[in-house]
Coordinates of C-alpha atoms in Angstrom, one line a residue:
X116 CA 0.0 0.0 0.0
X117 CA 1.5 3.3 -1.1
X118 CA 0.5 6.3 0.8
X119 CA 1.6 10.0 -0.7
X120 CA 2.4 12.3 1.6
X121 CA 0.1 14.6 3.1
X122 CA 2.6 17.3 4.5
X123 CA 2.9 20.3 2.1
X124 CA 7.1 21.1 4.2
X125 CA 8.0 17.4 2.4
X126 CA 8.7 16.5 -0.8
X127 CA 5.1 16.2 -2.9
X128 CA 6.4 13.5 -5.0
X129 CA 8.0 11.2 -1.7
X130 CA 5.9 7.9 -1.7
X131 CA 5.4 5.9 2.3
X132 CA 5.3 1.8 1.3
X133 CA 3.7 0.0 3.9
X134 CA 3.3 -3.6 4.1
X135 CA -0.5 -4.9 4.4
X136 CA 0.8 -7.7 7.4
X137 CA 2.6 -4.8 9.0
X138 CA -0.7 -2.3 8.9
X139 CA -2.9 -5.5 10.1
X140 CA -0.5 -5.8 13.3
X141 CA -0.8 -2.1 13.9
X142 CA -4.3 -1.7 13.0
X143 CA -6.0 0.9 15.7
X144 CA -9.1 -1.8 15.6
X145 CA -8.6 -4.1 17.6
X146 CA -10.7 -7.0 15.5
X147 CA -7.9 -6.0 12.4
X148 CA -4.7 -6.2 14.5
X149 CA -2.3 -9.0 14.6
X150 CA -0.5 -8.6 17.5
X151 CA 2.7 -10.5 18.3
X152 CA 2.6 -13.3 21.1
X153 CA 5.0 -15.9 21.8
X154 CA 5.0 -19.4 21.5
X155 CA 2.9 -21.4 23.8
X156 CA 5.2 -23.0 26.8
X157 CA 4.9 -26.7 27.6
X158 CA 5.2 -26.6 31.6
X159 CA 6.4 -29.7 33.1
X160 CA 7.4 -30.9 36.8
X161 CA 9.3 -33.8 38.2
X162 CA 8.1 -35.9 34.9
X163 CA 10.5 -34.0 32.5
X164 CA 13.2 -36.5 33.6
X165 CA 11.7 -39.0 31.5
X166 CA 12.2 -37.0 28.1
X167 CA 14.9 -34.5 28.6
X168 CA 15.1 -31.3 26.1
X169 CA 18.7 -32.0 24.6
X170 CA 20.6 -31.1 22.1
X171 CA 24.2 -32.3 21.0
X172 CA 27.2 -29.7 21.8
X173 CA 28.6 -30.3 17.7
X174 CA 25.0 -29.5 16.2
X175 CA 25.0 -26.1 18.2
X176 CA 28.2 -25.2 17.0
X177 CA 28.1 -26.6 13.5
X178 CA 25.4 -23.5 12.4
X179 CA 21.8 -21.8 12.8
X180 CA 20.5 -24.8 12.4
X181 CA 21.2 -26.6 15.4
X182 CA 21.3 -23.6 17.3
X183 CA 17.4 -22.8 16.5
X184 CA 17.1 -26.7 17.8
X185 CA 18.4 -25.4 20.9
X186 CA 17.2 -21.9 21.1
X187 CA 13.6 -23.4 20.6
X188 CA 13.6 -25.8 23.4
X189 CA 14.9 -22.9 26.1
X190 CA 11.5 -21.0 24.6
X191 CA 8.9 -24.1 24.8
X192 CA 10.5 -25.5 28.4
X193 CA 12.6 -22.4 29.7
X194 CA 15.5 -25.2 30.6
X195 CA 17.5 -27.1 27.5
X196 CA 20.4 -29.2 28.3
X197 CA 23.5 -29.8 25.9
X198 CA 25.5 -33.1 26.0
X199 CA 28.8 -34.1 25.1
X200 CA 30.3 -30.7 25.7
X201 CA 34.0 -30.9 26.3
X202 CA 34.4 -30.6 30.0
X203 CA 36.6 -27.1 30.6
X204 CA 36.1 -23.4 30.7
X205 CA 36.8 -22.6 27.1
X206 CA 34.9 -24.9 25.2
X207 CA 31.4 -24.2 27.5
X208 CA 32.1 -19.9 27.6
X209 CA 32.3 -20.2 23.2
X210 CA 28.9 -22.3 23.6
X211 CA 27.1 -19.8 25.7
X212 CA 28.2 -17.2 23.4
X213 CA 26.8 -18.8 20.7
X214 CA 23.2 -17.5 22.1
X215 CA 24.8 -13.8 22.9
X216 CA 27.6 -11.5 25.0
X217 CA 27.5 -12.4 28.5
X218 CA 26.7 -10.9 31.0
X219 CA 28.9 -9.2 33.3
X220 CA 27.8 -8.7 37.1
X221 CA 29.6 -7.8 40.4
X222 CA 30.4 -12.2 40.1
X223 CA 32.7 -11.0 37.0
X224 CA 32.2 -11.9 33.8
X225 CA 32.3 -16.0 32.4
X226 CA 32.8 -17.8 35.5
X227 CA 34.8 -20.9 36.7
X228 CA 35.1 -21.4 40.4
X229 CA 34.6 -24.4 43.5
X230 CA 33.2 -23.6 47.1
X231 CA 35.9 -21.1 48.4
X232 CA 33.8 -18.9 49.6
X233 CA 35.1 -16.2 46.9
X234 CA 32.0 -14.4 47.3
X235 CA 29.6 -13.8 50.3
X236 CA 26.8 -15.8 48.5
X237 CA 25.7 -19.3 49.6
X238 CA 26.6 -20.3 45.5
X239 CA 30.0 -20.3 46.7
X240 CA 29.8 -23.1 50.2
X241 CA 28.4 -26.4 49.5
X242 CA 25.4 -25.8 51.2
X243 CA 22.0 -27.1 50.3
X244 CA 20.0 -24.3 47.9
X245 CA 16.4 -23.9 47.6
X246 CA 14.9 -23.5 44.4
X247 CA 15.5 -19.9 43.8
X248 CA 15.9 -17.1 40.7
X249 CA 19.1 -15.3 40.6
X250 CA 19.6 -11.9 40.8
X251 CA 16.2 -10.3 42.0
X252 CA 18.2 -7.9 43.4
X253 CA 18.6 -6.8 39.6
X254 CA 16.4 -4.2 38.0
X255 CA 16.7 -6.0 35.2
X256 CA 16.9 -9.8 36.1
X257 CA 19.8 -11.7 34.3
X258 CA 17.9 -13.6 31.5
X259 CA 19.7 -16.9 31.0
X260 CA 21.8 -18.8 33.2
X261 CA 24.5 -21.5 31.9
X262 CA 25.8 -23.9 34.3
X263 CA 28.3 -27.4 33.5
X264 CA 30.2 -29.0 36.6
X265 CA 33.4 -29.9 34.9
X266 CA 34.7 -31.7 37.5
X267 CA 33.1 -34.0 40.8
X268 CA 35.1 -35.8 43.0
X269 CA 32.7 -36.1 46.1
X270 CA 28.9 -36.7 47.2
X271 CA 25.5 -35.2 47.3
X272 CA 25.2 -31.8 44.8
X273 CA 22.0 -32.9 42.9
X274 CA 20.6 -30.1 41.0
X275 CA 17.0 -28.9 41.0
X276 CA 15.0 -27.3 38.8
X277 CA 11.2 -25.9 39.2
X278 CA 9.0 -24.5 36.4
X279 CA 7.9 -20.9 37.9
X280 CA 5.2 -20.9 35.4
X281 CA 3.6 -24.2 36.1
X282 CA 4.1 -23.9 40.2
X283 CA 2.1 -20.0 39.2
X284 CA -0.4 -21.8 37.6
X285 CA -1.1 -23.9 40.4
X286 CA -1.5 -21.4 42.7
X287 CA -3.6 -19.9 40.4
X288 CA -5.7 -22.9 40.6
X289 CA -5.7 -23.7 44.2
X290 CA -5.5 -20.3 45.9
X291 CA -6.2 -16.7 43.4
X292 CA -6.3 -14.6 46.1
X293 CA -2.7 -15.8 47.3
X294 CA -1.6 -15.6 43.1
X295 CA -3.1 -12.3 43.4
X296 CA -1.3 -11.3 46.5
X297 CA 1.9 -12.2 45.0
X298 CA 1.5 -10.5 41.8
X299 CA 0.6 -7.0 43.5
X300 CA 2.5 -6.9 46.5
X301 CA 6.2 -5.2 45.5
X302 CA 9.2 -7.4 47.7
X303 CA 11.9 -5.4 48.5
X304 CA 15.8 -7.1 47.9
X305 CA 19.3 -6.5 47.9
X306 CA 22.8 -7.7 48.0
X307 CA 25.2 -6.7 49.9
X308 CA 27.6 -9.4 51.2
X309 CA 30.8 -8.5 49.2
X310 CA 32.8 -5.4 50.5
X311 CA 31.9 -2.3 48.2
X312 CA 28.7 -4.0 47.0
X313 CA 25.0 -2.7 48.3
X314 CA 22.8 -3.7 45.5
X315 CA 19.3 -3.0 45.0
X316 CA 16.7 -2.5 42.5
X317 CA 14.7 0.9 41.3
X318 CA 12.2 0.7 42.0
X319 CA 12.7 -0.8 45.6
X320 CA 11.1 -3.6 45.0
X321 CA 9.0 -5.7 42.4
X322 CA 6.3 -8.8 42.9
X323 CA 7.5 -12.2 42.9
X324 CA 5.0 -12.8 40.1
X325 CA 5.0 -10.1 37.2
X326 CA 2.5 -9.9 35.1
X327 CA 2.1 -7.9 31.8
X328 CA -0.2 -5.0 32.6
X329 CA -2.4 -4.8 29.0
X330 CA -2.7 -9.1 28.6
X331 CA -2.3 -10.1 32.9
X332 CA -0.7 -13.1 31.7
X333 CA 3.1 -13.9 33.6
X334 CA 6.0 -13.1 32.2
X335 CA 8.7 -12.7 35.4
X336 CA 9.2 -15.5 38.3
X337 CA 11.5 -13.0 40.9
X338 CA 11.7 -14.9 44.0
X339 CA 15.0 -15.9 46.1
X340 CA 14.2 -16.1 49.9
X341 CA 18.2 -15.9 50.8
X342 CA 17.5 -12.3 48.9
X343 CA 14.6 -10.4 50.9
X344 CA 14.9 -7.1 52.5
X345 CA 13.1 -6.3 55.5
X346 CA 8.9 -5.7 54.7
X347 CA 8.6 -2.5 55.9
X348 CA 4.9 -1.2 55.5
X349 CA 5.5 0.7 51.9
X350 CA 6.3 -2.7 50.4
X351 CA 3.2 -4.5 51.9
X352 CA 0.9 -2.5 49.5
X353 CA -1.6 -4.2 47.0
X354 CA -1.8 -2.7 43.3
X355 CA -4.7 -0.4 44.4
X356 CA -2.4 1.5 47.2
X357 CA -4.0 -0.4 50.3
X358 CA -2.1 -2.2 53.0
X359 CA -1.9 -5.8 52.9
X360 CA -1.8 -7.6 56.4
X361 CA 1.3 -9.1 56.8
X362 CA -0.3 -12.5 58.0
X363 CA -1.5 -12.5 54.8
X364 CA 1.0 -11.7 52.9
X365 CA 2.8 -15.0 54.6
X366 CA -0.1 -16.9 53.9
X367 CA 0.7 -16.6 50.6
X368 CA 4.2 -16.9 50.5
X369 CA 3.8 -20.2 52.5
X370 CA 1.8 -21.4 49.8
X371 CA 3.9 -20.7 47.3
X372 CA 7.0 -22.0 48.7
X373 CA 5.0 -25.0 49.6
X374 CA 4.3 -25.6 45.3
X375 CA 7.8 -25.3 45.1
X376 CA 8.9 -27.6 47.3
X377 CA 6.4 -30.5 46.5
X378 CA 8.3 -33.3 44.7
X379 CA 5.5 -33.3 42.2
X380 CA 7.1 -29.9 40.7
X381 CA 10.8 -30.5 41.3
X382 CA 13.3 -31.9 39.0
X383 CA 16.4 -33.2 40.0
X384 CA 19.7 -34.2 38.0
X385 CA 23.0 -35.1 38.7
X386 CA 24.9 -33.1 36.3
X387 CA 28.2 -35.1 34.9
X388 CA 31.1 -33.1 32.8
X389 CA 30.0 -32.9 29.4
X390 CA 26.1 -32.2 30.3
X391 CA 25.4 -28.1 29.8
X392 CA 22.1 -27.1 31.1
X393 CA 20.7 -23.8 30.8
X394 CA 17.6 -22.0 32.0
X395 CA 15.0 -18.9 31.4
X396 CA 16.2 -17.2 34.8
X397 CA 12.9 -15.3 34.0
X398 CA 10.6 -18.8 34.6
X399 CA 12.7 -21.8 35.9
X400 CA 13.8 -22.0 39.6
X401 CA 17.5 -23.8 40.4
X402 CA 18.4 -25.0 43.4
X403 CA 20.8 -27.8 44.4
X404 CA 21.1 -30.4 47.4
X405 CA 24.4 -30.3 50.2
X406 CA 27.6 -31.5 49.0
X407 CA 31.1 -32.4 49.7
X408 CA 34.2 -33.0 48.4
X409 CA 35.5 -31.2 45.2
X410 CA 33.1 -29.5 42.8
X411 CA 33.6 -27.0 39.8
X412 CA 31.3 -25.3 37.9
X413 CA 32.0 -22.8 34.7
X414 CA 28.8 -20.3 33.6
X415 CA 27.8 -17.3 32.3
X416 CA 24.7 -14.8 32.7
X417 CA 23.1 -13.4 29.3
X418 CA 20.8 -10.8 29.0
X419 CA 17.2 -11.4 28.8
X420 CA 16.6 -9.2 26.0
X421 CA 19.4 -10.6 23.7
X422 CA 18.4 -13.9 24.6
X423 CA 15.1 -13.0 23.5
X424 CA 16.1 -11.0 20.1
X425 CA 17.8 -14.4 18.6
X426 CA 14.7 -16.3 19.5
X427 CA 12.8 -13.6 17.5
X428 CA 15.8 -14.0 14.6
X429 CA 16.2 -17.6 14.5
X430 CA 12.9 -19.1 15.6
X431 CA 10.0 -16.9 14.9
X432 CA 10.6 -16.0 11.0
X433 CA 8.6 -13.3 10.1
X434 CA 6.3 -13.2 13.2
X435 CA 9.6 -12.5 15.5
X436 CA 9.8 -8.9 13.1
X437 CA 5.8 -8.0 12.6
X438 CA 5.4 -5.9 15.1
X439 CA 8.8 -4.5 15.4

């Protein structure tokens, strides 16, 4: 559709060319606009085990191809693993940047590290983790997280992973006015157990559950227990400005926390060098049970938003670009 301009300061003979799909996503009537949506997800729970999303480490790094396999299972399931990586440093850091830059935080930039207790964060003991997101403490949330244990000479250090979006929809089923506490009342975190480091977000503080405010559907999982701030009475505020009890406001975390913890939701793995797995920071918890003895892990962070921009380039076609 060609459209001459209308504007007497511009050129009379300068012609606009707009593509019918494109005005049809843009359309101002609602019933005539295509708008953009993402693929549907496929949540899961403990059953996953039995058909892990996997892709081999050569057909990622042979080309787009295998690449879009892998980019396309971290959108449906918001975890993907990747076998027969070579076990070091190197060879996992060129594989995450195969998706995009990484990521560079107060933890540094690609890292490789045991429990030495480098950093004032209980990722660096070998103490038991709850299934947590990192980085609340983020405006902006990392978007991916890459993990791969290159070496394991001990016991114990299963990993666990939770779908945030399926344990959210299940407190959506059994309990909407705890979903809807969560999604409205703001949390407050921080970090601040390394020397020069007092992280926190702007805004103060964000629900664990964020939803998108034209559709209401979930898009953000933000919770990390080990990363509250105090409650004060600001934070304990509903989306309408009122103050939320804060027996309530436990009621609901309680219930949440209990969906996360039931074994019905949980997967565990023992990861082996050579076996990648990375996760939608955004949707699926991590966690990992106590262990000892010598254990090393290499990873990365990646934004969400470049993360997001190759699933749009790779995966979506022409859809990934119709309402850009």
């Amino acid at each position: 559709m060609a459209i001459p301009s209308r504007f007497p300061v511009l050129d009379d003979k300068h012609t606009s060319v707009f593509n019918l799909e494109w005005l049809r996503t843009h359309a101002y009537r609602p019933a005539e606009s295509n708008v953009f949506e993402d693929r549907k997800k496929s949540l899961w729970g403990c059953n996953l085990k039995k058909n892990l999303p996997c892709v081999d480490y050569k057909s990622v790094m042979a080309g787009d191809d295998g690449l879009r396999d892998w980019l396309n299972l971290i959108d449906e399931y918001g975890i993907a693993f990747v076998k027969n990586v070579p076990a070091n440093a190197e060879a996992t850091e060129t594989l995450g940047r195969r998706i995009s830059f990484i990521r560079e935080t107060h933890y540094g930039t690609f890292w490789d590290f045991t429990a030495n207790n480098a950093h004032a964060d209980t990722a660096y003991t070998g103490l038991a983790l709850q299934a947590h997101t990192d980085t609340t403490y983020f405006t902006d949330p990392v978007g991916l997280q890459l993990f791969h244990i290159t070496e394991f000479t001990g016991k114990g250090g299963m990993s666990l992973y939770v779908d945030g979006f399926n344990a959210a929809n299940r407190l959506h089923e059994i309990a909407p006015e705890h979903y809807n506490l969560l999604s409205t009342v703001r949390v407050p975190t921080h970090s601040a157990g390394d020397p020069s480091t007092v992280i926190a977000p702007t805004p103060r503080a964000f629900p664990i559950l964020n939803l998108d405010p034209v559709s209401g559907k979930l898009f953000q999982v933000r919770f990390n227990n080990d990363d509250r701030s105090v409650l004060g009475g600001r934070a304990l505020l509903d989306k309408n400005g009122s103050t939320v009890d804060v027996a309530q406001f436990y009621d609901a975390l309680r219930t949440w926390v209990g969906i996360l913890r039931d074994p019905e939701f949980e997967l565990w793995i023992q990861l082996t060098p050579g076996l990648v797995v990375i996760v939608d920071n955004w949707r699926v918890l991590h966690g990992r049970s106590e262990f000892t003895g010598h254990r090393r892990v290499c990873g990365s962070y990646h934004g969400y938003d470049d993360y997001r921009s190759r699933v749009r380039d790779l995966c979506y076609g022409k859809a990934g670009r119709a309402d850009i």
